[in-house]
Amino acid sequence: MMNGKTVIVTGANSGIGRATAAGIVRLKGRVIMACRDRSSAEEAAREIQQETGADSSLLSVRQLDLASLTSVHTFCQDIMKEEPRLDVLINNAGIYQCPYTKTKDGFEMQFGVNHLGHFLLTHLLLDLLKRSTPSRIVVVSSKLYKHGHIDFEDLNSEQSYNKAFAYSRSKLANLLFTLELGHRLEGSGVTVNALTPGIVRTNLGRHVHIPLLAKPLFNLLSRSLFKSPEEGAATSVFLACSPDVDGVQGKCFADCQPQVLLDKATDREVASKLWDISEVMVGITT
């Protein structure tokens, strides 16, 4: 049970994020739904209340656009002023294989939202997490990290852009961020772990084109082969609350079990360099 615990879930208005929020609420935890689309999040909050029978005090909606560093700063300033504690931060929101676009700050959209937005968000909330120990950070990555590569000469995809590669790179960045942050948090009372949820039936793939004639077959296969959002969220909820991962640091899980990652996701030198460059990109001065 998560009585008295406060949890932030980014992208909690749909898919895995919505299922994660519902799972936390069922355990009596309080969820702050951090979402770009406030009206969609408020509708999702009402639906979660109806589904779970939860008290309205266990769900609150806050506007957060991870494609805007200004929005991230505003969100965190409000949280730091209004919330006495933060027990779990779940970095769940993501953009999948979108056409080439840029964030409000000029970053390639998938790298900007999936990595840089959450990088800054975590940095700004870290003091509150440290004051709330033992506390946890959960990072949602993807098995598609295996196809990613960190090209320090073109992190912003200005020389070339492949939407599938860009997504995989952002998910590899999530794992490298988890690795480096885990080392930095040793002994702090705050833990960070990542997960890969598997193939889940969500609207994340809205930018992926499926031929009209193939859609009925795709929908049939997705119902039989893909995980439900609730199944996809199970590991997020597990990492947020299970005593089995007390003190576990910098690891990656799938189906609630620790995973062995490819070497590219456990390279401390690359992780450290990516951290330093990410700080510069989001304007963190240390």
mmCIF file of C-alpha atoms in Angstrom, residues 210-220:
data_model
loop_
_atom_site.group_PDB
_atom_site.id
_atom_site.type_symbol
_atom_site.label_atom_id
_atom_site.label_comp_id
_atom_site.label_asym_id
_atom_site.label_seq_id
_atom_site.Cartn_x
_atom_site.Cartn_y
_atom_site.Cartn_z
ATOM 1 C CA ILE A 210 -0.339 1.505 -41.208
ATOM 2 C CA PRO A 211 -1.986 0.914 -44.631
ATOM 3 C CA LEU A 212 -5.780 1.159 -44.451
ATOM 4 C CA LEU A 213 -6.343 -2.399 -45.667
ATOM 5 C CA ALA A 214 -3.912 -3.767 -43.068
ATOM 6 C CA LYS A 215 -5.502 -1.992 -40.078
ATOM 7 C CA PRO A 216 -8.128 -4.664 -39.242
ATOM 8 C CA LEU A 217 -5.434 -7.365 -39.198
ATOM 9 C CA PHE A 218 -3.088 -5.126 -37.187
ATOM 10 C CA ASN A 219 -5.821 -4.381 -34.641
ATOM 11 C CA LEU A 220 -6.632 -8.084 -34.312
#
